[in-house]
mmCIF file of C-alpha atoms and ligand atoms in Angstrom:
data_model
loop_
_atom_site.group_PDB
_atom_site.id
_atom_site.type_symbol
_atom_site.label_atom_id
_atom_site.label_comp_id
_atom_site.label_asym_id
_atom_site.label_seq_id
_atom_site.Cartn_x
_atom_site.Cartn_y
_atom_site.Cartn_z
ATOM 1 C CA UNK A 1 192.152 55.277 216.131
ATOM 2 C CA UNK A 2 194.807 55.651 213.526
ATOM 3 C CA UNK A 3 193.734 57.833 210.577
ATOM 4 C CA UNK A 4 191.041 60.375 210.419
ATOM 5 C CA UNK A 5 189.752 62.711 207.672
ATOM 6 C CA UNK A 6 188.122 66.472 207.606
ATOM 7 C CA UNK A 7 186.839 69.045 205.992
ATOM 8 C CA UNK A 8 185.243 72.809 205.790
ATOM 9 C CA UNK A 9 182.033 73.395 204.712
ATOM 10 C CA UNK A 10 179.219 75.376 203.668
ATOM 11 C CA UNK A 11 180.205 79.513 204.229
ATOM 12 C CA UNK A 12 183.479 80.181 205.172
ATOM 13 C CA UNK A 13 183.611 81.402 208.486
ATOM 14 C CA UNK A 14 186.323 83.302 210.349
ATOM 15 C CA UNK A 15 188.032 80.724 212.372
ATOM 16 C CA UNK A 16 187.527 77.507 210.117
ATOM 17 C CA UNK A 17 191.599 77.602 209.622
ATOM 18 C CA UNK A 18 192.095 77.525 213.902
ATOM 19 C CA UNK A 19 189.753 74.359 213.556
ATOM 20 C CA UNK A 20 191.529 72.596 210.967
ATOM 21 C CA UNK A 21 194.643 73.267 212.745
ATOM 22 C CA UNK A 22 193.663 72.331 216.131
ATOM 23 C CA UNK A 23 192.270 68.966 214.924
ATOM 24 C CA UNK A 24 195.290 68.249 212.654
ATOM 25 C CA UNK A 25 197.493 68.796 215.739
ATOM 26 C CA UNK A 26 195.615 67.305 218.513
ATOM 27 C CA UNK A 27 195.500 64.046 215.880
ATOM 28 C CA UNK A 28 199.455 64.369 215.603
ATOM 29 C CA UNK A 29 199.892 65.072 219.410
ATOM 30 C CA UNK A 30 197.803 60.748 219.612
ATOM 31 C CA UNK A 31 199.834 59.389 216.699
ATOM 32 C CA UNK A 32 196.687 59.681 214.671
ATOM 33 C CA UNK A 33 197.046 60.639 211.182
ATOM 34 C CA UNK A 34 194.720 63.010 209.259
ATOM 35 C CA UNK A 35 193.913 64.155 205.711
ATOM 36 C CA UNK A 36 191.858 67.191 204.983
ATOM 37 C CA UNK A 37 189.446 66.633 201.960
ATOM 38 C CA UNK A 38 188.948 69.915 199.772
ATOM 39 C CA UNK A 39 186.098 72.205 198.902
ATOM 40 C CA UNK A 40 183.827 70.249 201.505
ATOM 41 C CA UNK A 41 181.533 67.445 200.336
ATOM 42 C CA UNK A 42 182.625 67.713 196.762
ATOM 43 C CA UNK A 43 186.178 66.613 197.836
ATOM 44 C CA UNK A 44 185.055 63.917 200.026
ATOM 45 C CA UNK A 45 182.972 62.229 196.805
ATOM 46 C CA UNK A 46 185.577 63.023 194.669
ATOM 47 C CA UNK A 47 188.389 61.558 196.701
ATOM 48 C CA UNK A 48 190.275 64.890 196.733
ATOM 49 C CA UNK A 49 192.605 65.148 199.845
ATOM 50 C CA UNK A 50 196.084 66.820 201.530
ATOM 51 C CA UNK A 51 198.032 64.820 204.195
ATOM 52 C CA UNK A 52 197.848 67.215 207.150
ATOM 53 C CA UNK A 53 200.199 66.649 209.670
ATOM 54 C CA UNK A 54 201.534 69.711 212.940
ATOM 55 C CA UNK A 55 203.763 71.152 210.623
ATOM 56 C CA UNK A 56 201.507 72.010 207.791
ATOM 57 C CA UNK A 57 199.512 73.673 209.612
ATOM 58 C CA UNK A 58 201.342 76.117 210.964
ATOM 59 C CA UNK A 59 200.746 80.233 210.198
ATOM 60 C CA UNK A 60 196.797 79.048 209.509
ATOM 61 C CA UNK A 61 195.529 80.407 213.060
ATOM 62 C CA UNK A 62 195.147 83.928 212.349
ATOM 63 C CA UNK A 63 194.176 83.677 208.874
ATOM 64 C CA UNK A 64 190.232 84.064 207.724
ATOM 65 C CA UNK A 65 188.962 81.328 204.755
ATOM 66 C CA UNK A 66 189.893 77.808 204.913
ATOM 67 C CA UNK A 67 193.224 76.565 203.818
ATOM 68 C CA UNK A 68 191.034 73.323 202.616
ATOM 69 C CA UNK A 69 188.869 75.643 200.803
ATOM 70 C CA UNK A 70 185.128 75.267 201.010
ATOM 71 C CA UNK A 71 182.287 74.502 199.060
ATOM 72 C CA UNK A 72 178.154 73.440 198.764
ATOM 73 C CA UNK A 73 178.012 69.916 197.730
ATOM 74 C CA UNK A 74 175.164 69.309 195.520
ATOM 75 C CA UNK A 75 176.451 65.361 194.594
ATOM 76 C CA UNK A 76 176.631 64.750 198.327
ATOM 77 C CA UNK A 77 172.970 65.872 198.692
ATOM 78 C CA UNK A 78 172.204 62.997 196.970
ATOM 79 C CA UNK A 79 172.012 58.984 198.072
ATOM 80 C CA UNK A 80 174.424 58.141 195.576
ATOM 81 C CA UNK A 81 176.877 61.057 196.266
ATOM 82 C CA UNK A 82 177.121 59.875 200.085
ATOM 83 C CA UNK A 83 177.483 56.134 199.398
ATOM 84 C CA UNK A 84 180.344 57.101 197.385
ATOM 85 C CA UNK A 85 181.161 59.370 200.335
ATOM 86 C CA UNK A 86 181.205 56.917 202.744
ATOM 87 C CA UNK A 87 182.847 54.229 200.177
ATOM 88 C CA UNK A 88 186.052 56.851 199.878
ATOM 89 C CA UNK A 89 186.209 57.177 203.584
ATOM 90 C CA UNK A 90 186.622 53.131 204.095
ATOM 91 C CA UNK A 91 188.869 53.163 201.165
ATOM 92 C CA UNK A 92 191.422 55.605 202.699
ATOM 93 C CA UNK A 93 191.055 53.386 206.085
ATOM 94 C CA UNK A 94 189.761 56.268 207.882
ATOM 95 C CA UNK A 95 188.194 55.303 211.389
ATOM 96 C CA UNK A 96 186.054 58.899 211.157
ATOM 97 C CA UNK A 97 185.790 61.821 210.233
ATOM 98 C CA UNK A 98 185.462 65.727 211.484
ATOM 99 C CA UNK A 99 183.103 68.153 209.825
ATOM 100 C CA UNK A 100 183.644 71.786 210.159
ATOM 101 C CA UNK A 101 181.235 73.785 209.168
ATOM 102 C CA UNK A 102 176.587 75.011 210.112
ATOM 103 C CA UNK A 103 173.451 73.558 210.302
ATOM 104 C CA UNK A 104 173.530 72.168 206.487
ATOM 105 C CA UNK A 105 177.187 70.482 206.602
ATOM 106 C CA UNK A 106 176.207 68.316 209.927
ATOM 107 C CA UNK A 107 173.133 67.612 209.023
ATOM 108 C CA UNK A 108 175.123 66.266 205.601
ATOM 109 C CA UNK A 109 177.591 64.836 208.721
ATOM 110 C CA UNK A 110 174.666 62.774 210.241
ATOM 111 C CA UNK A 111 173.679 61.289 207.201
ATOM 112 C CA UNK A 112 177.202 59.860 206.573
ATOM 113 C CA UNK A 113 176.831 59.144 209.994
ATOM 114 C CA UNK A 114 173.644 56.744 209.264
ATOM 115 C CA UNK A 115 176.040 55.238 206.551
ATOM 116 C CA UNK A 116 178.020 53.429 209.017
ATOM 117 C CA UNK A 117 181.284 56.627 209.311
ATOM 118 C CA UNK A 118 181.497 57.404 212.479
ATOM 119 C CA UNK A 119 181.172 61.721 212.475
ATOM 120 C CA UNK A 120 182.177 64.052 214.692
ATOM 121 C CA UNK A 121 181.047 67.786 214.129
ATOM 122 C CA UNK A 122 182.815 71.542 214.827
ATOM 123 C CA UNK A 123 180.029 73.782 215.377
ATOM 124 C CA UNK A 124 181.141 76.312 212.387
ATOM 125 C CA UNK A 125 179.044 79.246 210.738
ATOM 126 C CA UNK A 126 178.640 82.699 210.865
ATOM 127 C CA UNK A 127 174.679 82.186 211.506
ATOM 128 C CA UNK A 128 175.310 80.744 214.482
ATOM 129 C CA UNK A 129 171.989 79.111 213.890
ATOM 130 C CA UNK A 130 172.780 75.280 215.599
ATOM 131 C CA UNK A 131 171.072 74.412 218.609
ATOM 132 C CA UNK A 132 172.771 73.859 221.844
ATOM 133 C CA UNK A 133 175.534 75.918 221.414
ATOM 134 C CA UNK A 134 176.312 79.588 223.178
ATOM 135 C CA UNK A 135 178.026 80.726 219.835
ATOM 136 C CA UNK A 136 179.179 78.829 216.353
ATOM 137 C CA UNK A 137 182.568 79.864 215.043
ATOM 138 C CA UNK A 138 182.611 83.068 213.113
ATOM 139 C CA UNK A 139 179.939 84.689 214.017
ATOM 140 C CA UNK A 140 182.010 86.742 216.969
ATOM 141 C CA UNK A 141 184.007 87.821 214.100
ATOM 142 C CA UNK A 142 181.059 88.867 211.599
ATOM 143 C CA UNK A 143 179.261 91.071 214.339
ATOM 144 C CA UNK A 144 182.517 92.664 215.293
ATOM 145 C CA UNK A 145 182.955 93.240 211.549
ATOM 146 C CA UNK A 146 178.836 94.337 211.466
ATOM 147 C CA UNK A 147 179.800 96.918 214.170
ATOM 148 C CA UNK A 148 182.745 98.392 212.903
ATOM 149 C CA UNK A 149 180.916 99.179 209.668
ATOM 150 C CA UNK A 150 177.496 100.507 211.501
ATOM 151 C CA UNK A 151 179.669 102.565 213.689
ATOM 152 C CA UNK A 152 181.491 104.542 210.976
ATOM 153 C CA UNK A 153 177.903 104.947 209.108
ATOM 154 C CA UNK A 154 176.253 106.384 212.037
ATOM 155 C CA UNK A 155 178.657 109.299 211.276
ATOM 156 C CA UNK A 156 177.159 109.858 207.710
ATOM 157 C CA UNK A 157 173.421 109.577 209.399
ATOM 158 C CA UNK A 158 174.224 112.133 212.028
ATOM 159 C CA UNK A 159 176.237 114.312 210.016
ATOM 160 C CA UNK A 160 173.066 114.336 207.686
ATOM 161 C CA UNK A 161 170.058 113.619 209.223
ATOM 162 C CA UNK A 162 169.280 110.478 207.180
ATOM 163 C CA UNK A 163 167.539 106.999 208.461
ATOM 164 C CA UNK A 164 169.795 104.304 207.325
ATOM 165 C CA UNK A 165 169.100 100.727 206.819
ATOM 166 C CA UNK A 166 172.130 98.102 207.516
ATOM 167 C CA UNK A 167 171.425 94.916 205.772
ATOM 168 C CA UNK A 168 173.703 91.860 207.791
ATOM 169 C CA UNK A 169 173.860 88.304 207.127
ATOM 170 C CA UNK A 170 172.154 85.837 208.488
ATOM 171 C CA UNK A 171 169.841 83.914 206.315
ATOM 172 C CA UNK A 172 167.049 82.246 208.472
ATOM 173 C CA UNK A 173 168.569 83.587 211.831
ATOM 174 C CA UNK A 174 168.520 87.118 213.166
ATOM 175 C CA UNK A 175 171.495 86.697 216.216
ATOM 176 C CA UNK A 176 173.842 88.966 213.965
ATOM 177 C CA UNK A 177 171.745 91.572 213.345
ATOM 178 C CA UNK A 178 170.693 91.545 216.800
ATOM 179 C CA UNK A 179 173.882 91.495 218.711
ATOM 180 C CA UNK A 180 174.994 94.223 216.141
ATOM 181 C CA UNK A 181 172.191 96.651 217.040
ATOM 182 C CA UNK A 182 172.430 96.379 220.680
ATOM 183 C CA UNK A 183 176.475 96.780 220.302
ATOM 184 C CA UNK A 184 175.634 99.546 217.882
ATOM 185 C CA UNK A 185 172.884 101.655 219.826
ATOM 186 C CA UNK A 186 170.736 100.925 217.156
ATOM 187 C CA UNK A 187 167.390 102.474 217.071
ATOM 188 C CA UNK A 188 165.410 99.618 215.010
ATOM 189 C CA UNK A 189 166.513 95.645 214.524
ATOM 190 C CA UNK A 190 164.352 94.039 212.222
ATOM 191 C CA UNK A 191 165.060 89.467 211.994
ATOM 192 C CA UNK A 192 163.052 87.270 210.907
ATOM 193 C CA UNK A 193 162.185 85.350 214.551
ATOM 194 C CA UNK A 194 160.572 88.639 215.787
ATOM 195 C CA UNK A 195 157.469 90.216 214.435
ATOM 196 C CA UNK A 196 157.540 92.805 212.923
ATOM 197 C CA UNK A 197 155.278 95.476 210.892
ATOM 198 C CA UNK A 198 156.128 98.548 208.287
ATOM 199 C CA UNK A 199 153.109 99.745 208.779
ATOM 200 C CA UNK A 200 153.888 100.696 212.874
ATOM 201 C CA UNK A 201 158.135 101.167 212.011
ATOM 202 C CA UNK A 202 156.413 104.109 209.872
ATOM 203 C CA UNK A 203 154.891 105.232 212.596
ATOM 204 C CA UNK A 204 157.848 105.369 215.009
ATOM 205 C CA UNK A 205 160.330 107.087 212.419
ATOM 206 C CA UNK A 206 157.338 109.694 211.491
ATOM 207 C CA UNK A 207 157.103 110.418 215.027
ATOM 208 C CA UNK A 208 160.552 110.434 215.963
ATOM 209 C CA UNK A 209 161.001 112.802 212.900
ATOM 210 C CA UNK A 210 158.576 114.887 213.724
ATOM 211 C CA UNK A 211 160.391 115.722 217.824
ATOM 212 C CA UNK A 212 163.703 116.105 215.595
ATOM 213 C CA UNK A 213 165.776 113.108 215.867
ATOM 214 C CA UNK A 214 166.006 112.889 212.054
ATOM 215 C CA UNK A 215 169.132 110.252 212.156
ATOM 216 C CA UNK A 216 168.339 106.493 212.734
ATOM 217 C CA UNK A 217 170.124 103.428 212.252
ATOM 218 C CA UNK A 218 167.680 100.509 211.205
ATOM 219 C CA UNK A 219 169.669 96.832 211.128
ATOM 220 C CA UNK A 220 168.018 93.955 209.527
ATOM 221 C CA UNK A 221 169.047 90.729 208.733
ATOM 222 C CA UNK A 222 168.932 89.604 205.377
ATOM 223 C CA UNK A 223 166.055 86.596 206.619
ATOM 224 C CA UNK A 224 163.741 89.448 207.154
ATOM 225 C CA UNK A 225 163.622 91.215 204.226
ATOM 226 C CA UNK A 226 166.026 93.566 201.877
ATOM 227 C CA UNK A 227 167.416 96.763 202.843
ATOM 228 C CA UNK A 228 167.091 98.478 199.341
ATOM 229 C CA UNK A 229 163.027 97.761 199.438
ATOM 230 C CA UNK A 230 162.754 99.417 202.775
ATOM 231 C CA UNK A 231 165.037 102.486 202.174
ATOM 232 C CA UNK A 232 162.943 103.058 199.550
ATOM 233 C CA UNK A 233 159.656 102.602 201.194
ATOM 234 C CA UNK A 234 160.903 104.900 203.848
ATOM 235 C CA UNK A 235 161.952 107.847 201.319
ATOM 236 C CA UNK A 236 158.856 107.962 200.051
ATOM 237 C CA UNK A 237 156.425 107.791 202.908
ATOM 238 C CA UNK A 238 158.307 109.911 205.149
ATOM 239 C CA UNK A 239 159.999 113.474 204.899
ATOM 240 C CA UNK A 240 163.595 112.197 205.664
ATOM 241 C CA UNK A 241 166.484 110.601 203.290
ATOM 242 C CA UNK A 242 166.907 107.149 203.844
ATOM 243 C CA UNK A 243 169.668 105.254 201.789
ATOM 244 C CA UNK A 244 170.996 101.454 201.994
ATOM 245 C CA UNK A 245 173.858 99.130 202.987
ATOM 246 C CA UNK A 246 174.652 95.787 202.218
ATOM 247 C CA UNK A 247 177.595 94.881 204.445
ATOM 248 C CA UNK A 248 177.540 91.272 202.628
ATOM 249 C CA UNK A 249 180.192 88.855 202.593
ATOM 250 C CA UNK A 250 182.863 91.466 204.666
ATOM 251 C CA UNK A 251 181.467 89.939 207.415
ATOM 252 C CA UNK A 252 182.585 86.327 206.181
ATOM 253 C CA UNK A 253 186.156 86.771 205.832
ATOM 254 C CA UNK A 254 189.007 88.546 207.831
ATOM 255 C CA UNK A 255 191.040 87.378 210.943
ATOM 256 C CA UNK A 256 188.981 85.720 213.700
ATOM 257 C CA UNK A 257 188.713 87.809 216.629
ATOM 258 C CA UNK A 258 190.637 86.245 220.025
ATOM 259 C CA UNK A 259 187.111 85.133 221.125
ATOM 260 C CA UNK A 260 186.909 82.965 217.581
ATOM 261 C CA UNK A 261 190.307 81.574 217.465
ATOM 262 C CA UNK A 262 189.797 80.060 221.319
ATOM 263 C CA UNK A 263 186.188 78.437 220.430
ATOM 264 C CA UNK A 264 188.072 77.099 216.923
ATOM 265 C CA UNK A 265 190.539 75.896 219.041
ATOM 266 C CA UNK A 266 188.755 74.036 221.765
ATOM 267 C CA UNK A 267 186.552 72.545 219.907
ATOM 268 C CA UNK A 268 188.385 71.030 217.162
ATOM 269 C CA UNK A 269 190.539 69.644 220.256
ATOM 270 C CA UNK A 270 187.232 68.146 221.452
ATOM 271 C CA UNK A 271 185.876 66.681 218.199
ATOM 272 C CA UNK A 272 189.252 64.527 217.790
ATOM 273 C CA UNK A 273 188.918 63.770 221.507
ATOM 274 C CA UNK A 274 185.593 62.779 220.974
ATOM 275 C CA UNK A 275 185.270 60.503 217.599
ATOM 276 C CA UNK A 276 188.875 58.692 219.491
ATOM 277 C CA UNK A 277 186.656 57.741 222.383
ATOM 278 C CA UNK A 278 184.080 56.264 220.278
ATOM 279 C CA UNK A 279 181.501 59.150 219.783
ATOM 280 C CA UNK A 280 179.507 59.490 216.882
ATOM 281 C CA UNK A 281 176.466 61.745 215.866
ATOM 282 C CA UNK A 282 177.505 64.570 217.851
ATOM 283 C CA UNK A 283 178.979 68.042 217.436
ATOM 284 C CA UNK A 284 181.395 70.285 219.132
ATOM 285 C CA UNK A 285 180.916 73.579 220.682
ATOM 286 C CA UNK A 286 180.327 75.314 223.800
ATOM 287 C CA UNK A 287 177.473 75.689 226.120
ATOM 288 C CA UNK A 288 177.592 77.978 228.986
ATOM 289 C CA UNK A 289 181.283 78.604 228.206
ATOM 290 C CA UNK A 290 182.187 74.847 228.607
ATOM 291 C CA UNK A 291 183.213 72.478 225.259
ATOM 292 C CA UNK A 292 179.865 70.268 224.742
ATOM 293 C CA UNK A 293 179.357 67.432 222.884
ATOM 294 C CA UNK A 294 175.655 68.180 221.166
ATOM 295 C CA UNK A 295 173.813 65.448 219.345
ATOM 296 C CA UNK A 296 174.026 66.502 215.851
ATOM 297 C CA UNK A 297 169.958 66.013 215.252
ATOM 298 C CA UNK A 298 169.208 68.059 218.196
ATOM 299 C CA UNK A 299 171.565 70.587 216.633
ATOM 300 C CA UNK A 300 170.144 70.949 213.748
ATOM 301 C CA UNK A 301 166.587 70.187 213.699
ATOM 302 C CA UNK A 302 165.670 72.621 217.051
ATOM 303 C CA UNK A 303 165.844 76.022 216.512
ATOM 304 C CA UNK A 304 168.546 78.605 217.959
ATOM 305 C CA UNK A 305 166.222 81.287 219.069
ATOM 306 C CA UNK A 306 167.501 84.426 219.992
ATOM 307 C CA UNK A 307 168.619 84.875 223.161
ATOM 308 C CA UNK A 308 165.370 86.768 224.964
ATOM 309 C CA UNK A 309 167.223 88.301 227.591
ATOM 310 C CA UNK A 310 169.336 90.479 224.525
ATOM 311 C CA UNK A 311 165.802 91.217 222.910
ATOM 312 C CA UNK A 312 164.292 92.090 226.269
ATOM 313 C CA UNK A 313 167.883 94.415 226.557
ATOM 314 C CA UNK A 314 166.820 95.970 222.761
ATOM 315 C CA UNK A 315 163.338 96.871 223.728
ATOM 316 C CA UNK A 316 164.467 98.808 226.477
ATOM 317 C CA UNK A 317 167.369 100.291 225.149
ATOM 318 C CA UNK A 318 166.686 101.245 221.906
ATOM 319 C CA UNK A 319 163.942 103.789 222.252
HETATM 320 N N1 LIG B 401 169.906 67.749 203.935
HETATM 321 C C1 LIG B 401 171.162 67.539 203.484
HETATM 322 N N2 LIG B 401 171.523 66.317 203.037
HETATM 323 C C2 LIG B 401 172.772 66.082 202.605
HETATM 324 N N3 LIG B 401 173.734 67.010 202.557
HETATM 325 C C3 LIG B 401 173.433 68.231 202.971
HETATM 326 C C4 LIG B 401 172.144 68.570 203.469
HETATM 327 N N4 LIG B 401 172.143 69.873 203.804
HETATM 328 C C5 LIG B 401 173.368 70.327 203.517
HETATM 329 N N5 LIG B 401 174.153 69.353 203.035
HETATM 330 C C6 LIG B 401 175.539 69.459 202.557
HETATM 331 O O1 LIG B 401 176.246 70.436 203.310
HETATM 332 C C7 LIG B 401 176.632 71.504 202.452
HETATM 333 C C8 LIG B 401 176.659 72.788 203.212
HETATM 334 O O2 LIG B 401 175.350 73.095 203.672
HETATM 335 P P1 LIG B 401 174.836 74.610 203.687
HETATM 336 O O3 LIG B 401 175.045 75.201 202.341
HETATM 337 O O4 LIG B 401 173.458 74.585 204.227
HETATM 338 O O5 LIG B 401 175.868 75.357 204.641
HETATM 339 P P2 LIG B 401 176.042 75.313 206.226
HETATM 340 O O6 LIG B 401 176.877 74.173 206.619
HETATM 341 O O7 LIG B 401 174.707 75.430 206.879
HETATM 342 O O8 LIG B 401 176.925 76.621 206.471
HETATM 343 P P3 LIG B 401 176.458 78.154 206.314
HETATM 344 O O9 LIG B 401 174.999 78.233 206.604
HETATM 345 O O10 LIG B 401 177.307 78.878 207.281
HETATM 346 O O11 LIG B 401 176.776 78.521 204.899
HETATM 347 C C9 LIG B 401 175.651 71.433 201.290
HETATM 348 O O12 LIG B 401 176.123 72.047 200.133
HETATM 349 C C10 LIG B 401 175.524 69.939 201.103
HETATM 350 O O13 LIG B 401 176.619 69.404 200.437
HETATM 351 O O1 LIG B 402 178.059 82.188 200.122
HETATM 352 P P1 LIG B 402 176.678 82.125 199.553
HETATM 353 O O2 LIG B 402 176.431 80.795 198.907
HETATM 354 O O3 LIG B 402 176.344 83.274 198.697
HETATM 355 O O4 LIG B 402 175.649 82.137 200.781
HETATM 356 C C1 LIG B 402 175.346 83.246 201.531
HETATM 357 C C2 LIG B 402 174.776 82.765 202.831
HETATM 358 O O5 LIG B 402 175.819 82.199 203.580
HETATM 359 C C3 LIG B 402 175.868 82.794 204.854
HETATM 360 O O6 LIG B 402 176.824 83.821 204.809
HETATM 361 C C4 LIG B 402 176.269 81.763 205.884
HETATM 362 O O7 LIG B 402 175.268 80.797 205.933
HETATM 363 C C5 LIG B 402 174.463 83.348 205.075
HETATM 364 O O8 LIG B 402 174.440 84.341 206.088
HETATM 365 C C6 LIG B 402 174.135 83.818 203.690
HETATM 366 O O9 LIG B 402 172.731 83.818 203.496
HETATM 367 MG MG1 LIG B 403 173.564 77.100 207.426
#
């Protein structure tokens, strides 16, 4: 192996800069030379690169973003976008390529894969929503951020007796919203893999209302519904002020957290490690707190369900 390309995409995600730099110096430390396409897909059809070698790297770790900026590729979401794709990668005489980024960049990864580039994956998204993976880079960062926020409003909801609900990211995948509650004491988490109905969270705040705990903190990932809708909904059935927060895209950007930059680290080590012994079609990432190699359909066609022994941990907790 003598050259290899990369690139960020999809959400930024706290982290994405200790990938690019552990690939681009785990390349340097074989003799292999790499070039980091920008704003994801877009740069790869559009032939848009930076030589990256150890030195240019350096001061990335601790920042949040991407250095190689990120982006979602509508060209490359098309046939013809990802011939001309693959047609830039043999034209630079790259023998593969490394895709950081979730569940929509590798599955864009395995398709270039089917085009005859070999692809290695770095399992990267604040959803953490690939299979076969403990945790995807960023998301330790985004609930840490989540908590930090719900902490300082459970001081407004106590200091007034109001029900808050704390709208997080996550847009088909609950994990943030649940780690956050249970990290948070939260009364109520409300994602879109578990059930759930208004109807009988009425019920719970009326009758917690009514024995005097008038403060509640309600999290809810954005998959299961918005936090505005509900607040309102809860004013006006119940005798208790409710108001709304959108933590949004705080929770995308930032410095990664220790736990962040490590998992950045080892697995961009891994994907160059990988694609130079010949693997293709897989992704990096950890299972069980050891660097995996996951194949990249797996990954993305299963689903990351949340991990029942944290919603079994809610249920009892939070009552
Ligand atoms: N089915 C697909 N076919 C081809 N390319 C795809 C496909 N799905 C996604 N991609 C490419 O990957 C890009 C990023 O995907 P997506 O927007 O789903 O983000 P992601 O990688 O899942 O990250 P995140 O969810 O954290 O934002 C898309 O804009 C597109 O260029
Ligand atoms: O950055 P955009 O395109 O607004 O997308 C927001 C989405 O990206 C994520 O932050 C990461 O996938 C989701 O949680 C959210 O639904
Ligand atoms: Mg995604």
């Amino acid at each position: 192996m003598k050259r290899i390309g990369l690139l960020t995409s999809g959400g930024d995600a706290s982290g994405m800069n200790a990938a690019i730099r552990a690939v681009a110096r785990t390349a340097a430390s074989m003799g292999v030379e790499a070039v980091g396409f920008e704003r994801g897909y877009d740069g790869l059809v559009s032939n848009t690169w930076i030589e990256l070698n150890a030195r240019s790297v350096s001061g990335i770790l601790e920042l949040g973003g991407t250095m190689l900026k990120s982006a979602r590729s509508e060209l490359f979401r098309t046939e013809e976008g990802r011939k001309q794709a693959a047609l830039v990668v043999q034209e630079n005489r790259l023998d593969g390529m490394v895709i950081i980024g979730g569940n929509g960049s590798q599955t864009g990864g395995y398709l270039l894969g089917q085009l005859g580039v070999p692809v290695v994956g770095v399992a990267s998204t604040i959803d953490n929503d690939l299979y076969g993976f403990d945790y995807t880079i960023g998301f330790d960062t985004a609930v840490n951020i989540a908590i930090d926020a719900i902490d300082r409003i459970r001081d407004v909801a106590e200091s007034h007796d109001r029900v808050f609900v704390v709208e997080v990211m996550g847009r088909d995948n609950g994990s943030i919203a649940l780690e956050a509650a249970l990290a948070t004491g939260a009364d109520i988490v409300l994602t879109p893999e578990l059930p759930f109905s208004i109807p009988e969270l009425i019920t719970r705040l009326h009758d917690d209302v009514m024995a005097h705990k008038k403060h509640h903190i309600i999290v809810m990932a954005e998959g299961a519904g918005h936090a505005e809708e509900l607040s309102h909904y809860i004013s006006a059935n119940l005798p208790v002020e409710c108001r709304a927060t959108v933590l949004g895209y705080v929770q995308r950007g930032g410095s990664p957290t220790r736990f962040d930059r490590i998992l950045a680290s080892t697995s961009g080590e891994a994907a160059v490690v990988a694609l130079n012994e010949g693997h293709s079609g897989v992704v990096a990432g950890t299972r069980d707190g050891h660097i995996v190699l996951q194949e990249t359909l797996e990954a993305v066609t299963r689903r990351n369900l949340l991990k029942p022994e944290l919603v079994e941990l809610l249920k009892r907790v939070s009552i």
